[in-house]
Short mmCIF file of C-alpha atoms and ligand atoms in Angstrom, two decimals:
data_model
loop_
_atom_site.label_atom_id
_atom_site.label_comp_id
_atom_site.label_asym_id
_atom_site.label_seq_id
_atom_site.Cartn_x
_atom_site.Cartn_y
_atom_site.Cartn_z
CA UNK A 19 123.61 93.60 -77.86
CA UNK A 20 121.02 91.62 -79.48
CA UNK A 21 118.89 88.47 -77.97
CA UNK A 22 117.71 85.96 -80.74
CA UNK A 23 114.91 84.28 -79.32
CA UNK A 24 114.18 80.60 -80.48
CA UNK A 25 111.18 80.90 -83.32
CA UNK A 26 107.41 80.20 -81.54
CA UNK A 27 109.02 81.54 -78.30
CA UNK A 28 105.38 82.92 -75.94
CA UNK A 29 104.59 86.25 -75.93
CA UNK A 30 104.79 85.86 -72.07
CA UNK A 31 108.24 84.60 -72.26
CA UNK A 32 109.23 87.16 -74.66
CA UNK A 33 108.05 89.77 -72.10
CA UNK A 34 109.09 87.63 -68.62
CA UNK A 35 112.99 88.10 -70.48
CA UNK A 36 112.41 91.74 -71.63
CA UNK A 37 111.46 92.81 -67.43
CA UNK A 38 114.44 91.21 -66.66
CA UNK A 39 116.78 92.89 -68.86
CA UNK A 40 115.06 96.71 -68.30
CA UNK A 41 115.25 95.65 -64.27
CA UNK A 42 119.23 96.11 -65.32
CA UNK A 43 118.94 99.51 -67.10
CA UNK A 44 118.57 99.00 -70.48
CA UNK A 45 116.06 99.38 -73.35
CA UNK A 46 114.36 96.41 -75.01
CA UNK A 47 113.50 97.17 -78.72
CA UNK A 48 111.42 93.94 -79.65
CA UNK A 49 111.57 92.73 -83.44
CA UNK A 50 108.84 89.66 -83.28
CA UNK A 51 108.39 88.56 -87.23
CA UNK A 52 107.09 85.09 -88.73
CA UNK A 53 110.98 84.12 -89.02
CA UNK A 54 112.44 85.47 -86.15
CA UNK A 55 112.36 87.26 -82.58
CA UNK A 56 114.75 89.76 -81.60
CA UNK A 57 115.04 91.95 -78.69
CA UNK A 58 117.32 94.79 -79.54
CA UNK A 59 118.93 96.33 -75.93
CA UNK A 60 119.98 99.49 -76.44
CA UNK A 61 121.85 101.25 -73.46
CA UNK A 62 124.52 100.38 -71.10
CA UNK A 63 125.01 96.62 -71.69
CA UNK A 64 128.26 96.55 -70.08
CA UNK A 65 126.88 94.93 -66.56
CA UNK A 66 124.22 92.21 -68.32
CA UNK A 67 126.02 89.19 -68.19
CA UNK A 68 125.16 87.11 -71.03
CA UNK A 69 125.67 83.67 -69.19
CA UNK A 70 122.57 84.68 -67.57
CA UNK A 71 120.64 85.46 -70.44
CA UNK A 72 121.59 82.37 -71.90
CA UNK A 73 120.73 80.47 -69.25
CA UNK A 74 116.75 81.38 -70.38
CA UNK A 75 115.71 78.22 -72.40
CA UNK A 76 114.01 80.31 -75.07
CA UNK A 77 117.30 81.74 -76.13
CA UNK A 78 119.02 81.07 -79.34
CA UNK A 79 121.86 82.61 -79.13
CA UNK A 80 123.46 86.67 -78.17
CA UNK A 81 125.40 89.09 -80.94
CA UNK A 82 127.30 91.71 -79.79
CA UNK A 83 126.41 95.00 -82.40
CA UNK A 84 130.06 96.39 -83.15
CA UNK A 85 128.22 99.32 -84.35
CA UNK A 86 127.21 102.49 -82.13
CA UNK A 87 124.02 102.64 -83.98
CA UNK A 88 121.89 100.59 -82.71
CA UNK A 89 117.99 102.00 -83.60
CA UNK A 90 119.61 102.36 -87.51
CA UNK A 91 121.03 99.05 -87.33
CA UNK A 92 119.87 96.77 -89.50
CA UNK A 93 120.98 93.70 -86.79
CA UNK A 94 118.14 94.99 -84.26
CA UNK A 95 115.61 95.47 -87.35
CA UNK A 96 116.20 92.94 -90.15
CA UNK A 97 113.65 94.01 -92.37
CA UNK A 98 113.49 96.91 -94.43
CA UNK A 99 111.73 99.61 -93.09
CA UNK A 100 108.98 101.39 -95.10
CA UNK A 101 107.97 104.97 -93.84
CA UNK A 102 104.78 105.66 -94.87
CA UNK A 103 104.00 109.69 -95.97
CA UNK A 104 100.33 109.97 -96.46
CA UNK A 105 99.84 106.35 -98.03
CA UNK A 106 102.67 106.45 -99.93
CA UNK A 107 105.29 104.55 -99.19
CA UNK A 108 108.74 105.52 -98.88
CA UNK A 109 111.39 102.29 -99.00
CA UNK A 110 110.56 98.76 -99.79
CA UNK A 111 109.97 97.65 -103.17
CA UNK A 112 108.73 100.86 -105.05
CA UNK A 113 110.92 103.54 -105.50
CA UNK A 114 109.99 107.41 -104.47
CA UNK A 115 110.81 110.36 -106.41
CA UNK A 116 110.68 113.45 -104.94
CA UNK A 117 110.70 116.32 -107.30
CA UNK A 118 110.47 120.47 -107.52
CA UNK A 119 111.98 123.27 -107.23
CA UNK A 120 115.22 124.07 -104.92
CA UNK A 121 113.38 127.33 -103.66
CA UNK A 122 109.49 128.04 -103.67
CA UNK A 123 109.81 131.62 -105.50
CA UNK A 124 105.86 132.05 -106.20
CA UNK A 125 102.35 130.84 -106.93
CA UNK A 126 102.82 130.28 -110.58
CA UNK A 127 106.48 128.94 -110.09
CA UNK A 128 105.38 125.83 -107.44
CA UNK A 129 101.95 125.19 -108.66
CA UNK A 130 103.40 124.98 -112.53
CA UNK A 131 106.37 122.58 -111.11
CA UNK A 132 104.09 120.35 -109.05
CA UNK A 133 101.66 120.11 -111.90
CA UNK A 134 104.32 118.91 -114.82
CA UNK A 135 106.18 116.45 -111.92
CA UNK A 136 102.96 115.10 -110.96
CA UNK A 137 102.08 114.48 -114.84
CA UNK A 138 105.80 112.55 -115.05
CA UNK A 139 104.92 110.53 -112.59
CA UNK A 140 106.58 112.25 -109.55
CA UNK A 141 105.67 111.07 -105.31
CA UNK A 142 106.25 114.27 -103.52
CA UNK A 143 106.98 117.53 -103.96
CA UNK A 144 109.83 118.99 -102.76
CA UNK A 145 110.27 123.31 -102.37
CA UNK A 146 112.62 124.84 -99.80
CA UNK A 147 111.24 127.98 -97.57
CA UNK A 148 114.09 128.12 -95.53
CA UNK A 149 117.58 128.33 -97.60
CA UNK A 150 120.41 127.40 -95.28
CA UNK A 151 122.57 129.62 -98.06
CA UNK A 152 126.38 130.09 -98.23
CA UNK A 153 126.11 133.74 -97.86
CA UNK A 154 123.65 135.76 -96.03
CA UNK A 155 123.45 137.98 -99.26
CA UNK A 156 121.73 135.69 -101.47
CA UNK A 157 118.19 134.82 -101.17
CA UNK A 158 116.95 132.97 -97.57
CA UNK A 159 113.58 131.49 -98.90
CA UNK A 160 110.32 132.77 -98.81
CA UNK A 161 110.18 131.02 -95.13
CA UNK A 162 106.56 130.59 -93.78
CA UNK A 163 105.01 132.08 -96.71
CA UNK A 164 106.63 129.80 -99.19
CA UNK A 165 104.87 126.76 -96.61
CA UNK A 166 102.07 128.31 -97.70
CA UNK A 167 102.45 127.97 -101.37
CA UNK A 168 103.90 124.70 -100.58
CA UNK A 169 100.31 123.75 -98.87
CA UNK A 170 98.31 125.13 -102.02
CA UNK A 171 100.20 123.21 -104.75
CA UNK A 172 99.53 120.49 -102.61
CA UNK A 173 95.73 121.18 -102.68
CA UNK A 174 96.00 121.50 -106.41
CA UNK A 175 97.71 118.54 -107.17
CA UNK A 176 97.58 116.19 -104.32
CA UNK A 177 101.29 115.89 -103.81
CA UNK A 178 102.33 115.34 -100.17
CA UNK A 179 105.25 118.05 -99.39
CA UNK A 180 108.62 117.66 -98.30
CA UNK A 181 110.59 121.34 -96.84
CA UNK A 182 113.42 121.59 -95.42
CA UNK A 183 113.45 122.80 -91.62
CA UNK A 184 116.36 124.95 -90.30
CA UNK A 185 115.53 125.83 -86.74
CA UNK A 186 113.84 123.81 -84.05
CA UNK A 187 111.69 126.79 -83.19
CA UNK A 188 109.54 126.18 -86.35
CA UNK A 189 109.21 122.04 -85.49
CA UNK A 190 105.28 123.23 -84.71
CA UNK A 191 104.49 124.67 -87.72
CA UNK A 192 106.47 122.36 -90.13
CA UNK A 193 104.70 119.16 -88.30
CA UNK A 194 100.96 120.88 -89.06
CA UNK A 195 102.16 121.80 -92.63
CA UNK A 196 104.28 119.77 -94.25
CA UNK A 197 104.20 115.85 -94.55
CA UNK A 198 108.15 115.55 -95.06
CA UNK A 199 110.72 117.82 -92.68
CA UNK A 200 114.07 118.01 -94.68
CA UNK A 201 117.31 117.90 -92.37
CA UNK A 202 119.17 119.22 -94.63
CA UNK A 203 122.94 118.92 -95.18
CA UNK A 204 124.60 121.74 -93.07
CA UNK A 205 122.11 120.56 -90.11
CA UNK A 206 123.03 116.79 -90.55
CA UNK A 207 124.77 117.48 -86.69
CA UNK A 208 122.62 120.49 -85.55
CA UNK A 209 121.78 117.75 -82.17
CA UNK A 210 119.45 119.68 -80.97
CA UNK A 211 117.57 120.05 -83.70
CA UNK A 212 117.90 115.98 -84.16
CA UNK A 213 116.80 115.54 -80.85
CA UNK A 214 113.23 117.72 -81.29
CA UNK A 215 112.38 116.15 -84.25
CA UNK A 216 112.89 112.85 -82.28
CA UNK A 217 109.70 113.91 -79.77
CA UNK A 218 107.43 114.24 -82.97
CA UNK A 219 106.28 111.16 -85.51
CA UNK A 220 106.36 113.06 -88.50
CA UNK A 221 108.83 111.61 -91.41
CA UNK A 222 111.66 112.83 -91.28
CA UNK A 223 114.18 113.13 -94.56
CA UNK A 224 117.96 113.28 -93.39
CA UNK A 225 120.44 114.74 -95.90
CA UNK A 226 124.18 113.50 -95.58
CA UNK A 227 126.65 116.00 -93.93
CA UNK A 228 129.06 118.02 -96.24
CA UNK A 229 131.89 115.56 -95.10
CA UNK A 230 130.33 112.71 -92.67
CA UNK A 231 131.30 109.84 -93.25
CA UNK A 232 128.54 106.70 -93.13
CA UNK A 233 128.63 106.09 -89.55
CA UNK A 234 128.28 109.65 -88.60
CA UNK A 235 124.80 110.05 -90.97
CA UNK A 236 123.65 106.92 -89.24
CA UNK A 237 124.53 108.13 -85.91
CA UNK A 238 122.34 111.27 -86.50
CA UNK A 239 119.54 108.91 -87.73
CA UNK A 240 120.25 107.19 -84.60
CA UNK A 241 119.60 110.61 -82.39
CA UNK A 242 116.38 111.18 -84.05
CA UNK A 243 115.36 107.01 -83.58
CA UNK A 244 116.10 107.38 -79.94
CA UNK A 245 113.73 110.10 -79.52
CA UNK A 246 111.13 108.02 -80.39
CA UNK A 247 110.85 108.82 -84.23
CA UNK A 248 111.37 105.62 -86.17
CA UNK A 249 110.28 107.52 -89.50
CA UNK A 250 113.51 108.43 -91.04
CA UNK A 251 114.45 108.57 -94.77
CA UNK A 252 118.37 109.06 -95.32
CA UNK A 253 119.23 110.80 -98.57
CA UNK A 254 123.04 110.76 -100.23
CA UNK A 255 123.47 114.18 -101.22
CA UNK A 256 127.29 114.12 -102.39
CA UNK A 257 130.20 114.81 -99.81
CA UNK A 258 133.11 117.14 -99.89
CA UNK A 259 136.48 115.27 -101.66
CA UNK A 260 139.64 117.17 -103.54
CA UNK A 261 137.58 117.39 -106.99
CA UNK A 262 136.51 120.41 -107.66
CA UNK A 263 135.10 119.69 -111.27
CA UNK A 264 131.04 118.69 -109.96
CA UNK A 265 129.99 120.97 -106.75
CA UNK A 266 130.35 117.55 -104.77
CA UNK A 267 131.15 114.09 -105.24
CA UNK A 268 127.80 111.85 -105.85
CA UNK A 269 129.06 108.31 -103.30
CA UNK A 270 126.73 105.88 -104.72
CA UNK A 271 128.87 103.59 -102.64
CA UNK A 272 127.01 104.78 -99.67
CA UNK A 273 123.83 103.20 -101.45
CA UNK A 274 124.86 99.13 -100.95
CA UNK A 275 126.90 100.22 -97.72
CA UNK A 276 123.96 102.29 -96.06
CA UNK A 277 121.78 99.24 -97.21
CA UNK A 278 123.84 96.64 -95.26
CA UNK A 279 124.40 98.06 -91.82
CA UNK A 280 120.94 99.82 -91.65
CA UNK A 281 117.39 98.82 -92.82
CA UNK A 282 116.32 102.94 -93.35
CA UNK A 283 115.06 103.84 -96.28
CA UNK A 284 117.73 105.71 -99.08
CA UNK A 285 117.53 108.10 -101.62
CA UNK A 286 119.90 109.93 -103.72
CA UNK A 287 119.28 113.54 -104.84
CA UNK A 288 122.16 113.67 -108.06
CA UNK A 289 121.42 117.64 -108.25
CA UNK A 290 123.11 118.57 -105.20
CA UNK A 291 125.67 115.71 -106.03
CA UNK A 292 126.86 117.20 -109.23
CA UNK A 293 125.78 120.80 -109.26
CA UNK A 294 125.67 119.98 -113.02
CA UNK A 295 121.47 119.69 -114.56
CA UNK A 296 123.18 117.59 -117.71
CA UNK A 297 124.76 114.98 -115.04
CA UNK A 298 121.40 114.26 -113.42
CA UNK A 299 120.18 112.18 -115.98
CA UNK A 300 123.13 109.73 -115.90
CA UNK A 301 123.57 109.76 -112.02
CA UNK A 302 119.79 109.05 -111.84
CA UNK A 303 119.83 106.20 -113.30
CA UNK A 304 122.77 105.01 -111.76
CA UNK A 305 121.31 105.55 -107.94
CA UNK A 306 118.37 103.41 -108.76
CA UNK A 307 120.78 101.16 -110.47
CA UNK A 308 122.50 100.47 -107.18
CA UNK A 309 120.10 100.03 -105.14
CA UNK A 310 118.68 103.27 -104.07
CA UNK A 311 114.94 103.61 -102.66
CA UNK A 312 114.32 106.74 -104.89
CA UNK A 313 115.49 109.93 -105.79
CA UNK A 314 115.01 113.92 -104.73
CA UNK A 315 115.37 115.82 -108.03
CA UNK A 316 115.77 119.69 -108.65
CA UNK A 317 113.16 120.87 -111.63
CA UNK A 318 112.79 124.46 -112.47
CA UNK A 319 110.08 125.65 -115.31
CA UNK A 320 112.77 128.37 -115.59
CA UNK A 321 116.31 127.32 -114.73
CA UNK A 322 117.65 130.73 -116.24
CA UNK A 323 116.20 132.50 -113.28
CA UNK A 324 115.94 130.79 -110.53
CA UNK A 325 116.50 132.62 -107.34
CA UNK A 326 118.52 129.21 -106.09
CA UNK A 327 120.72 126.44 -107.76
CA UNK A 328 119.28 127.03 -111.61
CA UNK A 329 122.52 125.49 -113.06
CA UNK A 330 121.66 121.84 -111.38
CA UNK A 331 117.94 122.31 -112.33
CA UNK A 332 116.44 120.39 -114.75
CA UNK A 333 113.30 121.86 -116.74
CA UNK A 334 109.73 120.04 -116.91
CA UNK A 335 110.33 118.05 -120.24
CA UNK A 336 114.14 116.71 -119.09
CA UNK A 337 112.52 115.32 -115.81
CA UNK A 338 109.56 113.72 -117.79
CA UNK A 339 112.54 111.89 -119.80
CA UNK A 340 114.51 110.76 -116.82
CA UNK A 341 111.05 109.27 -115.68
CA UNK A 342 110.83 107.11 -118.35
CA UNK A 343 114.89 106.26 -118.21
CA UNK A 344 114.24 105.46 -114.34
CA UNK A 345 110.78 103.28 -115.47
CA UNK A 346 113.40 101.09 -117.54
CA UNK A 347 115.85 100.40 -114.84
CA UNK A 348 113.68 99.80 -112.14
CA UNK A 349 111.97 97.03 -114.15
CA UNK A 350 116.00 95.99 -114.62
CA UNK A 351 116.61 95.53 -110.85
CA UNK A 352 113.45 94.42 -109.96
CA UNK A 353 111.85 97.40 -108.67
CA UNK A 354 108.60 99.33 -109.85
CA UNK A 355 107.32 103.24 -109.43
C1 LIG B 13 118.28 121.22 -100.64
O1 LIG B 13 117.85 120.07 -100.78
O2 LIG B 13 117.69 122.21 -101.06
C2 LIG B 13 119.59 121.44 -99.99
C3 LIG B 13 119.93 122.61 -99.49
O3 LIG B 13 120.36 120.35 -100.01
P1 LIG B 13 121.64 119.98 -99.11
O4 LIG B 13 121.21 120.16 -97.68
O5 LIG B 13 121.89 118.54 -99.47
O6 LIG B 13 122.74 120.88 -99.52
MN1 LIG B 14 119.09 123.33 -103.91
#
């Protein structure tokens, strides 16, 4: 449920309503902007009865959220959210790219990447540690060692770092080292995880499940938001459908929809989406076309052998082209880097 409040409505108004609604069990989440007032209840709204909140004079009117997100909605939060990571800003109207390498493999391989990103033009730099891999054969990341490397190409190059986080036994050390924790796909519904990473303020960066539909991504934004985390960046990754042809299928869809029903930041990372490095070009340019707050990009200096996801890779120079692509249709959609 959501309480619009009449515009210049007291501060001690604003809080005489908000006791009165917690007195019946519920959490006020209060949106007070130049334009508006909103106090979000989140909870069990079924006993309020709204006759009595509209009885209050400073009341405008009451919307019942159809939604079971209510945090993620973009009803109790009109604005756009902007998640800051280390000055830069992630969401509103400059886009983010997040670049490197699926797996951080050595010194020379992520301090090479984050130096020719950086050069493009590049936010953050992205490495994984911990490989949530198909099979337990192939390689698992260098784990805390590769957070290491992580940290020192961020020392050489001043790129905050984004790594993806697998178990919540290692929330400690990825909140000291890393500026970005990845929930990556196949943990989209790991709750528990969800609900740690609530309890902490760092950014978080939430991948879309293998096969969730919208309102099950938001819902695990939603777990993390009612922690206490407000910092979350969603990121379309590609879902499972019947084609077999590109690893999954890129739903720039999700882009306008995401953008209606929540005010959370959205990215689009085409590598995992196509599994293809030649389609990342095209489906770049097409995410910021639509909408999309930014991009997370594979780059490889040496797709041939890379221990993880070389064939969706693009090298150094291809990324430094899409850059200048991307520059192009920001400008086009109003939007700058
Ligand atoms: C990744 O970004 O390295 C990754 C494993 O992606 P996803 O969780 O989207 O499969
Ligand atoms: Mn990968």
């Amino acid at each position: 449920m959501i309480v619009v409040l009449k515009k210049g409505t007291e501060q001690k108004d604003i809080d005489k309503l908000t006791d009165m609604l917690e007195r019946q069990g519920v959490t006020v989440n209060p949106v007070v902007g130049s334009d508006i007032i909103i106090l979000g209840l989140v909870g069990d709204t079924s006993k309020i009865d709204p006759t009595q909140i509209e009885a209050d004079r400073n009341v405008e009117r009451i919307m019942h959220v159809a939604e079971p997100f209510k945090k993620a909605n973009r009803a109790f939060h009109p604005e756009d959210t902007v998640v800051d990571v280390l000055g830069h800003p992630v969401g509103g109207q400059k886009l983010t790219v997040i670049a490197g390498p699926c797996s951080v493999e050595s010194k020379e391989q992520i301090i090479s990447v984050a130096q020719s990103v950086k050069a493009s033009g590049a936010h953050l730099l992205r490495g994984g540690a911990f490989k949530p891999r198909t099979s337990p054969y192939a390689f698992q990341g260098m784990k805390y060692q590769g957070l290491e490397l992580l940290m020192e190409a961020k020392a050489a190059t001043g790129l905050p770092i984004v790594s993806e986080i697998m178990s919540p036994g290692d929330i400690e050390i990825f909140e000291r080292e890393v500026d970005v924790i990845q929930v990556g796909a196949r943990n989209m519904q790991n709750f528990d995880l969800l609900k740690q990473l609530g309890k902490i303020k760092k950014p978080i960066l939430l991948k879309r499940g293998l096969s969730a539909t919208i309102e099950e991504w938001l819902m695990s934004a939603e777990y993390i938001m009612a922690g206490g985390n407000e910092n979350v960046i969603l990121c379309e990754r590609g879902i499972r459908t019947f084609e077999t042809y590109t690893r999954n299928t890129i739903d720039l869809g999700a882009v306008p929809a995401v953008k209606k029903l929540s005010h959370l930041p959205i990215l689009v990372d085409p590598s995992h989406a196509t599994g293809k490095w030649w389609m990342v070009e095209p489906l770049a340019k097409a995410a910021i076309a639509v909408g999309a707050d930014g991009l997370m990009i594979e780059v490889h200096n040496d797709p041939e052998h890379a221990l993880c996801d070389g064939q969706q890779s693009i090298k150094p120079q291809v990324f430094d082209s899409v850059m200048r692509d991307i520059r192009l249709i920001a400008a086009a959609v109003g939007r700058s880097m």
